[in-house]
Amino acid sequence: MGASHSMEVSQFCLEGRFIDFVIKDGYKLKGLMLGTHEGESYIKLAKHLRAAFDLRLPPGTWLQVAGYKEYDIKKDKVTLKAERVMAARSEMATVQSIAAPQEPPSIDNAKVKPAKTKATILVCQKSDCMKRGGKAVCQALEAALSDRGLEDQVTIKGTGCMKNCKAGPNLVMPDKTRHSRIQATQVPALMDKHFGDKSLETQPENLKEAAIFNAKFC
């Protein structure tokens, strides 16, 4: 009874620019930061959205987020939890998929060529990993992608701490394989192991989603 009186729940709907994802333990998606006319807001994502969200969504994309707002009266704290995320009207023409699988293309759209998409290599950017050679690893990854002609198919994204500082540098490959104590000299062999001579046309479908993350963080 006390809990019901100390918590108020209502619906909310916000529209703003996507700033960045909030990642826990270096790879667990928990929520996103949204910039609105009232300032920046942290919004938790419901479990079904975390599983389907495309981590390559470009910062600055206009989003419309709807869900539930919980206000803890005792703590004077507001928590926003998203149940639905979609592109705002101004972005409908450029962002086709954010957090839900799309229907197969209709016959009318059969001649439209799909946009090229990128897989993402996550690299810890925290100081411990950087001190252990993380910067050189990033540079080696970029060189290896260029040497293999994969720079248009794979991008590198910096992340927060992966909670394995003493074993840095840490990185996560597109297939979710995690590697620790990686040195720049090991990068070419690592790339051959994960990509070989194959292009991403032969990679699993879950690597081919709509939004593309183009920025380089190293």
PDB file of C-alpha atoms in Angstrom, residues 144-153:
ATOM      1  CA  ALA A 144      43.374  -3.765 -41.426  1.00  0.00           C
ATOM      2  CA  LEU A 145      39.906  -2.751 -42.639  1.00  0.00           C
ATOM      3  CA  SER A 146      41.465  -0.571 -45.331  1.00  0.00           C
ATOM      4  CA  ASP A 147      43.887  -3.305 -46.431  1.00  0.00           C
ATOM      5  CA  ARG A 148      41.012  -5.774 -46.818  1.00  0.00           C
ATOM      6  CA  GLY A 149      38.655  -3.320 -48.516  1.00  0.00           C
ATOM      7  CA  LEU A 150      36.219  -3.569 -45.607  1.00  0.00           C
ATOM      8  CA  GLU A 151      36.109   0.112 -44.616  1.00  0.00           C
ATOM      9  CA  ASP A 152      32.705   0.479 -46.311  1.00  0.00           C
ATOM     10  CA  GLN A 153      31.340  -2.631 -44.593  1.00  0.00           C
TER      11      GLN A 153
END
